[in-house]
Amino acid sequence: MRDCSRVLCSLIALFLFLAVNGVHGDSPYRFYTWKITYGDIYPLGVKQQGILINGQFPGPHIDAITNDNLIITVYNYLREPFLISWDGLQQRKNSWMDGLPGTTCPIPPGKSFTYVLQAKDQIGSHFYFPSLGFHKAAGAFGGIRIWSRPRIPVPFPPPAWDFIILAGDWFKTNHYILRRLLDSGRNLPSPDGLLINGRGWNGNTFTVDQGRTYRFRISNVGIATSINFRIQGHMMKLIEVEGSHTLQNSYAALDIHLGQSYSVLVTADQPVKDYYIVVSSRFTSRVLTTTSILHYSNSKIGVSGPVPGGPTTQINWSLNQARSIRRNLTASGPRPNPQGSYHYGMIKISRTITLANSAPYINGKQRYAINSVSFIPGDTPLKLADHFNIPGVFSLGSIPSSPTYGNPYLATSVMPANFRDFVEIVFQNWEETVQSYHMNGYNFFVVGMDGGQWTPASRGSYNLRDTVSRCTVQVYPRAWTAIFVALDNVGMWNIRSENWARQYLGQQFYLRVYSPVNSWRDEYPIPKGARLCGRARGRRTRHL
């Protein structure tokens, strides 16, 4: 009897642990243990100190199915604090685990932290990355694949294989030197090259069988540069963008801006030989290029001839391609209802937020700003300061919701927003460079983009029927991009530039989506195992 009671108590304790950590007992669990270390890498033929996960660069991929629970224990063996964020995972009701300095305490050297995540109502191609300082320029990133549940129809036949491609720019200079340059008020140098899955020229081989079709999930994990992706002699059928099934248009080349992820089908329908897989830089004065190899099984003919060229600085080419990417309204998403059943274009806008980027000098140093505010981190994660009502860490409204074009200033900028509002956000870019913005906690509808100044009359050109839903969007030079987003996810959420120097030097802020109802229905409670740091140190999370 005593043994039965002990077992029963253990089961009850386990149930309570899972419930209070915001995970669901009816969905499968996937457990990961990651060891974060420094190690020697040679991505461009030069020895560098990289950040490895379980000895790997890039890090291990995460494979999950919709609604799976991911229990990821991270051991930090670096000499400095470390933190991982999950680009594209929406952390429903759970910004505690978002893994950014504004939401989650860093993992101190020699310590560990367990992320408790759920791929709630999500599918698609995403990635994770280190979010502190300039660690992203040293590695520790990897791909995330969220597969549809078996009974949910997918709008294409199962591919023969599924490849992950993590591409982006790379610097031979170590990350701490790059950070020191920014701290001193200097700009970063130009990238030294491009990588595909951590390797340079012809560093990877992807083997295919003639006549079969393959899925390629491509993410731009770089820190400074838009890229173009293409495969010599092959067309690419676009099928998914950051968790949304798309109309299956075919492209010979595809622009992928910082932080974006695309998924394409490629049929090996060419003569048996080897072909170049090409990634090149976009909108740069010096075009950087790198390659991998698409190898037909039984091929005895290697790649030869010039690498196929692609677009370089053409803005209109990229803009027209972006407008051609549409949502597949009849396909199921993570649930068995069609993606077009949510009629975003018929919902009344409750608020318009206009965000203008700039590159001011403040106190004699280069900074970057949104609506004249250049973000500086608080001494305590903003989510913890909000939860414990710690004064002096941030002020609501410390960033205006429209440009003031006044003198730029430093602040720990947090914008208030109401739970269940339906918001229009306009990104206005008056600079000569392409911007790329990411919103944590959400996917949004990209309803319009064009050159010049956005005005209310610009709404006449919006796509209110079948625009793509995604979490990262580009804004072209001297142009605007507009998005619609339903604020249905309570929490403290980061909106940032995906250009990492701009993000690091202030082009970001946090959106506090608030519900006055203190209910688990709206937001999970603070995890019992949450790290407490800054002015939250010494406080208690809660009882089990």
XYZ file of C-alpha atoms in Angstrom:
544
model
C 0.000 0.000 0.000
C 2.838 2.332 0.910
C 4.558 1.571 -2.437
C 1.331 2.295 -4.331
C 1.011 5.625 -2.529
C 4.595 6.473 -3.420
C 3.951 5.709 -7.096
C 0.717 7.700 -7.049
C 2.446 10.690 -5.479
C 5.216 10.506 -8.076
C 2.690 10.487 -10.904
C 0.828 13.433 -9.393
C 4.097 15.350 -8.991
C 5.052 14.646 -12.607
C 1.640 15.790 -13.827
C 1.876 19.017 -11.838
C 5.397 19.678 -13.120
C 4.288 19.320 -16.723
C 1.154 21.388 -16.195
C 2.798 24.346 -14.490
C 5.589 24.473 -17.057
C 3.060 25.064 -19.815
C 3.403 21.776 -21.640
C 0.723 19.310 -22.575
C 0.620 15.718 -21.386
C -1.323 14.600 -24.447
C 1.440 15.627 -26.874
C 4.761 13.778 -27.342
C 7.976 14.908 -25.656
C 11.363 15.249 -27.273
C 14.365 15.601 -24.968
C 17.667 17.214 -25.924
C 20.898 17.791 -24.009
C 23.226 20.401 -25.482
C 26.746 21.242 -24.370
C 27.920 24.702 -25.481
C 31.679 24.943 -25.963
C 34.309 26.815 -27.895
C 36.143 24.920 -30.614
C 38.354 25.458 -33.618
C 36.536 25.868 -36.933
C 37.802 26.640 -40.443
C 34.721 27.838 -42.363
C 36.686 30.050 -44.787
C 39.990 28.224 -44.548
C 41.180 30.282 -41.586
C 41.274 28.928 -38.039
C 38.684 30.598 -35.838
C 37.181 30.127 -32.421
C 33.614 28.995 -33.026
C 30.760 28.214 -30.671
C 29.800 24.547 -30.936
C 26.800 22.573 -29.732
C 27.750 19.012 -28.803
C 30.917 19.587 -30.815
C 28.995 20.524 -33.968
C 29.099 23.608 -36.179
C 26.374 24.355 -37.135
C 24.465 22.853 -34.219
C 22.154 19.823 -34.365
C 18.832 20.127 -36.119
C 15.569 19.925 -34.197
C 12.819 17.762 -35.673
C 9.332 18.006 -34.220
C 5.692 17.452 -35.123
C 2.967 20.023 -34.511
C 2.262 20.383 -30.764
C 5.320 18.363 -29.692
C 6.897 19.410 -26.409
C 10.624 20.170 -26.628
C 12.660 19.816 -23.431
C 16.113 21.222 -24.202
C 18.728 21.319 -21.443
C 21.611 23.645 -22.294
C 24.945 23.447 -20.437
C 27.096 26.555 -20.838
C 30.820 25.743 -20.909
C 31.812 29.151 -22.289
C 33.576 31.796 -20.237
C 30.680 34.212 -20.578
C 26.866 34.084 -20.258
C 24.967 32.406 -23.073
C 21.389 32.356 -24.330
C 19.521 30.724 -27.219
C 16.405 32.040 -28.957
C 14.100 30.197 -31.334
C 13.442 32.094 -34.565
C 9.877 31.314 -35.654
C 8.715 29.337 -32.609
C 5.849 31.431 -31.291
C 6.100 30.409 -27.607
C 2.324 30.552 -27.211
C 1.495 32.122 -23.812
C 5.109 31.471 -22.837
C 7.423 34.420 -23.499
C 9.354 33.268 -20.408
C 11.146 30.777 -22.671
C 11.748 33.095 -25.619
C 15.466 33.163 -24.967
C 16.159 36.866 -25.459
C 17.778 39.171 -22.879
C 14.457 40.984 -22.439
C 12.618 37.821 -21.457
C 15.042 35.219 -20.126
C 18.060 35.373 -17.817
C 21.324 34.325 -19.471
C 22.904 30.996 -18.518
C 26.026 31.803 -16.459
C 29.320 30.066 -17.242
C 29.363 26.555 -15.857
C 25.595 26.474 -15.346
C 22.637 24.975 -17.194
C 19.066 25.846 -18.045
C 16.217 23.730 -19.371
C 14.010 25.275 -22.035
C 10.466 23.910 -21.982
C 8.972 24.713 -25.392
C 6.003 23.592 -27.440
C 5.521 23.716 -31.206
C 1.930 24.707 -30.533
C -0.196 24.873 -33.703
C 2.893 25.322 -35.877
C 4.508 23.718 -38.904
C 7.321 24.691 -41.200
C 10.946 25.749 -41.460
C 12.658 27.759 -38.723
C 16.003 27.997 -36.910
C 17.558 28.755 -33.536
C 20.474 31.072 -32.774
C 22.476 32.531 -29.854
C 20.954 35.856 -28.844
C 23.526 37.493 -26.559
C 26.154 39.966 -27.698
C 27.642 38.886 -30.979
C 27.621 35.125 -30.436
C 25.570 34.742 -33.610
C 28.735 35.596 -35.568
C 30.481 32.566 -34.026
C 27.994 29.754 -34.619
C 25.586 27.925 -32.262
C 22.745 28.085 -34.781
C 20.783 25.216 -36.271
C 17.660 24.301 -38.194
C 14.184 23.551 -36.855
C 11.755 21.410 -38.857
C 8.172 21.146 -37.632
C 6.296 18.468 -39.538
C 2.529 18.296 -39.980
C 0.655 15.704 -37.960
C 0.054 12.490 -39.930
C -3.677 13.063 -40.411
C -3.316 16.659 -41.604
C -3.113 16.751 -45.427
C -0.058 18.412 -46.962
C -0.490 20.032 -50.418
C 2.317 18.098 -52.131
C 3.480 14.467 -52.348
C 6.066 13.333 -49.793
C 9.539 14.246 -51.087
C 12.273 11.645 -51.413
C 14.348 13.501 -48.796
C 14.350 16.708 -46.789
C 17.511 18.860 -46.731
C 18.268 21.796 -44.410
C 20.418 24.624 -45.765
C 21.684 27.258 -43.323
C 23.268 29.980 -45.447
C 24.588 33.429 -44.746
C 27.503 35.803 -44.547
C 30.580 35.143 -42.431
C 33.462 37.129 -40.951
C 36.972 35.811 -40.415
C 37.279 38.210 -37.480
C 36.288 36.671 -34.154
C 32.951 37.679 -32.713
C 34.332 39.458 -29.635
C 36.481 41.704 -31.865
C 33.434 42.521 -33.993
C 31.538 43.414 -30.826
C 34.423 45.574 -29.640
C 34.344 47.500 -32.935
C 30.667 48.277 -32.453
C 31.167 49.244 -28.814
C 33.840 51.720 -29.866
C 31.483 53.422 -32.325
C 32.983 51.934 -35.483
C 31.153 50.054 -38.226
C 31.662 46.420 -39.053
C 33.855 45.591 -42.051
C 32.262 43.887 -45.029
C 31.746 40.128 -44.625
C 34.613 37.970 -45.828
C 32.453 35.369 -47.499
C 29.321 33.256 -47.466
C 28.734 29.833 -45.938
C 26.365 26.942 -46.600
C 25.953 24.724 -43.541
C 29.135 26.092 -42.029
C 31.352 25.518 -45.059
C 32.668 27.550 -47.946
C 33.193 26.846 -51.620
C 31.941 23.366 -52.667
C 31.990 22.355 -49.024
C 28.766 20.315 -49.056
C 27.344 17.669 -51.353
C 23.624 16.880 -51.580
C 23.013 13.543 -53.323
C 19.812 12.977 -55.333
C 18.393 10.279 -57.610
C 17.346 11.242 -61.108
C 13.580 11.634 -61.444
C 12.875 12.083 -57.741
C 11.778 15.261 -55.923
C 13.479 16.724 -52.855
C 12.631 19.374 -50.303
C 15.172 22.074 -49.455
C 14.574 24.270 -46.398
C 16.749 27.379 -46.728
C 17.338 29.881 -43.907
C 19.426 33.045 -44.020
C 21.290 32.815 -40.706
C 23.766 35.588 -41.539
C 24.137 38.857 -39.667
C 24.475 41.510 -42.386
C 23.506 40.433 -45.916
C 20.512 39.437 -48.027
C 21.254 36.439 -50.224
C 20.028 34.831 -53.435
C 19.674 31.049 -53.699
C 19.604 28.991 -56.921
C 20.455 25.557 -58.269
C 22.143 25.288 -61.657
C 19.754 24.019 -64.336
C 16.880 23.382 -61.917
C 13.663 25.202 -61.071
C 12.477 25.525 -57.489
C 8.815 25.171 -56.549
C 8.060 27.282 -53.483
C 5.840 25.417 -51.007
C 6.257 27.022 -47.588
C 7.445 30.235 -45.922
C 8.031 30.250 -42.153
C 5.119 27.971 -41.391
C 2.682 28.945 -44.177
C 1.960 26.836 -47.246
C 2.266 28.997 -50.358
C 0.970 28.920 -53.891
C 3.405 26.650 -55.674
C 5.056 29.123 -58.009
C 8.352 28.117 -59.606
C 11.496 30.238 -59.404
C 14.938 29.995 -60.955
C 16.408 32.102 -58.148
C 15.043 33.131 -54.767
C 15.915 36.134 -52.604
C 16.156 35.329 -48.903
C 16.643 38.270 -46.579
C 18.204 38.226 -43.118
C 16.363 35.911 -40.743
C 14.003 34.505 -43.383
C 13.264 30.842 -44.137
C 11.848 29.295 -47.326
C 11.010 25.758 -48.357
C 11.159 24.567 -51.971
C 10.727 21.361 -53.948
C 13.385 20.508 -56.525
C 12.973 17.670 -59.014
C 16.149 16.000 -60.239
C 14.983 16.114 -63.858
C 18.275 16.953 -65.593
C 20.964 14.733 -67.161
C 23.003 12.725 -64.666
C 25.952 14.837 -63.569
C 26.811 17.338 -60.821
C 25.365 20.866 -60.572
C 26.185 23.965 -58.567
C 24.031 25.036 -55.642
C 24.729 28.766 -55.453
C 24.333 31.398 -52.754
C 25.327 34.966 -53.581
C 25.002 38.292 -51.804
C 22.358 40.834 -52.736
C 22.550 44.646 -52.732
C 26.289 44.684 -52.014
C 28.974 46.580 -53.942
C 31.148 43.448 -53.987
C 29.169 40.318 -54.822
C 30.084 37.393 -52.585
C 29.392 33.876 -53.826
C 29.693 30.380 -52.446
C 28.589 26.979 -53.697
C 27.656 23.463 -52.746
C 27.160 20.508 -55.086
C 23.954 18.827 -56.179
C 25.251 15.357 -56.977
C 23.181 12.939 -59.031
C 23.783 9.410 -57.775
C 25.959 7.476 -60.252
C 27.215 10.762 -61.704
C 30.744 10.620 -63.026
C 30.764 14.228 -64.269
C 31.716 16.888 -61.742
C 30.679 20.518 -61.742
C 32.300 22.593 -64.436
C 32.118 25.919 -66.138
C 31.197 29.275 -64.629
C 28.952 29.441 -61.598
C 25.454 30.532 -62.703
C 24.944 34.223 -62.121
C 22.020 35.751 -60.290
C 20.536 39.142 -59.483
C 22.863 41.575 -57.742
C 21.567 45.045 -56.869
C 18.193 45.095 -58.647
C 15.524 46.263 -56.196
C 12.503 45.954 -58.500
C 13.381 42.343 -59.313
C 13.298 41.486 -55.613
C 10.168 43.548 -54.914
C 8.238 41.876 -57.726
C 9.284 38.448 -56.513
C 8.181 39.279 -52.964
C 4.765 40.346 -54.221
C 4.402 37.080 -56.142
C 4.621 34.976 -52.975
C 1.039 34.177 -51.970
C -0.647 31.958 -49.417
C -2.287 28.688 -50.436
C -5.812 29.343 -49.173
C -7.062 25.785 -49.678
C -4.188 23.984 -47.949
C -4.444 22.972 -44.321
C -2.049 24.569 -41.881
C -1.204 22.905 -38.577
C -4.917 22.187 -38.120
C -7.249 20.515 -40.631
C -8.962 23.768 -41.593
C -7.825 25.626 -44.722
C -5.380 28.490 -44.306
C -7.846 30.810 -46.027
C -10.510 30.319 -43.360
C -9.044 33.208 -41.351
C -10.233 36.287 -43.235
C -7.641 38.785 -42.044
C -8.687 41.364 -44.653
C -12.180 41.678 -43.169
C -11.091 42.476 -39.589
C -11.271 46.087 -38.443
C -7.898 47.590 -37.540
C -7.853 48.737 -33.919
C -4.515 50.553 -34.068
C -1.808 51.650 -36.507
C 1.840 51.637 -35.447
C 4.424 53.258 -37.727
C 8.088 52.383 -37.212
C 10.859 54.358 -38.905
C 14.468 53.174 -38.706
C 17.424 55.538 -38.555
C 21.192 55.513 -38.016
C 21.966 58.401 -35.645
C 25.112 59.261 -33.747
C 24.443 59.497 -30.016
C 27.147 60.705 -27.651
C 29.564 60.652 -30.569
C 29.024 56.982 -31.399
C 27.177 55.194 -34.160
C 23.810 53.892 -32.972
C 20.640 52.638 -34.687
C 17.105 53.527 -33.727
C 13.385 53.038 -34.254
C 11.243 56.172 -33.999
C 14.331 58.035 -32.716
C 14.784 55.630 -29.771
C 17.920 53.495 -29.591
C 17.338 50.500 -27.336
C 19.633 49.758 -24.401
C 19.152 46.597 -22.313
C 17.792 46.901 -18.789
C 19.650 45.503 -15.810
C 16.875 42.906 -15.420
C 14.957 40.990 -18.101
C 11.905 43.088 -18.876
C 9.552 40.145 -18.503
C 10.787 39.522 -14.962
C 10.646 43.215 -14.072
C 7.063 43.325 -15.305
C 6.076 40.171 -13.417
C 7.616 41.270 -10.108
C 6.604 44.942 -10.532
C 10.220 46.079 -10.210
C 10.331 49.850 -10.821
C 12.981 51.652 -12.807
C 13.833 48.897 -15.283
C 11.621 50.195 -18.098
C 8.728 52.557 -18.709
C 5.703 51.733 -20.809
C 5.459 54.176 -23.695
C 9.211 54.814 -23.721
C 9.002 54.492 -27.506
C 6.322 56.363 -29.489
C 4.038 54.445 -31.850
C 4.820 56.781 -34.742
C 7.975 58.635 -35.862
C 8.758 61.911 -34.130
C 11.871 62.729 -36.194
C 13.184 64.450 -33.074
C 16.577 64.177 -31.450
C 17.530 60.506 -31.000
C 17.985 59.177 -27.481
C 18.802 55.999 -25.567
C 16.102 54.125 -23.657
C 14.979 50.652 -22.650
C 12.074 50.985 -25.035
C 8.809 49.126 -24.389
C 5.574 49.808 -26.258
C 2.260 48.862 -24.611
C -0.383 46.886 -26.521
C -3.671 45.258 -25.614
C -4.408 41.551 -25.847
C -6.690 40.705 -28.798
C -6.107 43.991 -30.636
C -5.797 43.688 -34.412
C -2.896 45.941 -35.340
C -1.488 47.433 -38.523
C 2.286 47.977 -38.369
C 4.024 50.035 -41.035
C 7.817 49.798 -41.371
C 9.082 52.991 -43.018
C 12.642 52.954 -44.329
C 14.254 56.204 -45.485
C 17.747 54.750 -45.639
C 19.532 53.386 -48.716
C 19.879 49.846 -47.384
C 17.462 46.917 -47.254
C 16.056 46.378 -43.772
C 14.818 43.091 -42.338
C 12.496 42.932 -39.307
C 11.474 40.032 -37.100
C 8.627 39.849 -34.584
C 8.889 37.267 -31.832
C 5.774 35.481 -30.608
C 3.805 35.924 -33.817
C 3.287 35.367 -37.479
C 1.839 38.346 -39.339
C 0.250 39.032 -42.714
C 2.448 41.019 -45.114
C -0.289 43.092 -46.734
C 1.764 45.552 -48.764
C 5.147 46.967 -49.726
C 6.145 49.765 -52.074
C 8.540 52.658 -52.558
C 8.261 56.113 -51.032
C 6.214 57.365 -48.104
C 3.391 55.280 -46.679
C 0.087 57.157 -46.348
C -3.444 55.978 -45.487
C -4.092 55.961 -49.243
C -1.478 53.187 -49.515
C -4.061 50.808 -48.082
C -5.704 50.808 -51.489
C -2.866 48.608 -52.764
C -3.006 46.084 -49.905
C -3.469 42.382 -50.571
C -6.414 41.583 -48.298
C -7.045 38.073 -49.585
C -4.052 35.748 -49.898
C -0.854 37.378 -48.664
C 1.665 35.148 -46.949
C 1.843 34.819 -43.169
C 5.363 34.899 -41.745
C 7.519 36.264 -38.897
C 10.313 38.115 -40.768
C 9.875 40.697 -43.522
C 12.110 42.934 -45.621
C 11.742 46.671 -46.225
C 13.395 47.953 -49.378
C 15.457 51.176 -49.547
C 13.393 54.368 -49.315
C 10.262 52.234 -49.127
C 7.642 50.843 -46.751
C 6.207 47.490 -45.778
C 2.875 47.034 -43.976
C 1.734 44.053 -41.916
C -1.425 43.021 -40.043
C -1.078 41.092 -36.789
C -3.642 39.772 -34.330
C -2.223 40.298 -30.849
C -3.459 36.987 -29.476
C -0.310 35.994 -27.560
C 0.198 37.644 -24.169
C 3.778 38.380 -23.223
C 6.833 40.581 -23.730
C 7.832 40.271 -27.401
C 10.872 41.558 -29.243
C 10.583 43.457 -32.545
C 14.031 43.892 -34.047
C 16.267 44.378 -37.009
C 17.755 41.094 -38.223
C 20.901 43.004 -39.200
C 22.834 42.061 -36.076
C 24.934 45.216 -35.803
C 21.756 47.295 -35.982
C 20.012 45.080 -33.439
C 23.018 45.202 -31.115
C 23.238 49.000 -31.352
C 19.595 49.735 -30.684
C 17.299 48.970 -33.632
C 14.831 46.952 -31.567
C 12.191 47.299 -28.870
C 9.754 45.163 -26.898
C 5.995 45.037 -27.365
C 4.190 44.278 -24.100
C 0.948 42.517 -25.014
C -1.105 42.761 -21.842
C -4.212 41.042 -20.521
C -5.694 42.293 -17.227
C -7.032 38.786 -16.543
C -4.565 36.816 -14.451
C -5.466 33.497 -15.992
C -3.575 30.512 -17.386
C -6.005 30.750 -20.271
C -4.153 33.874 -21.436
C -0.592 33.255 -20.223
C 1.295 30.526 -18.424
C 2.650 31.415 -14.971
C 6.335 32.002 -14.439
C 8.109 28.630 -14.624
C 9.197 27.271 -11.277
C 12.677 26.670 -12.705
C 13.045 30.141 -14.247
C 16.420 31.759 -13.671
C 16.232 35.005 -11.705
C 18.875 37.647 -12.309
C 19.424 41.374 -12.009
C 17.013 42.971 -9.562
C 14.846 39.864 -9.665
C 17.598 37.841 -8.001
C 16.562 36.447 -4.633
C 12.845 36.555 -5.356
C 10.724 33.438 -5.532
C 9.035 32.090 -8.627
C 6.155 30.146 -7.103
C 5.306 26.955 -5.307
C 4.768 23.802 -7.336
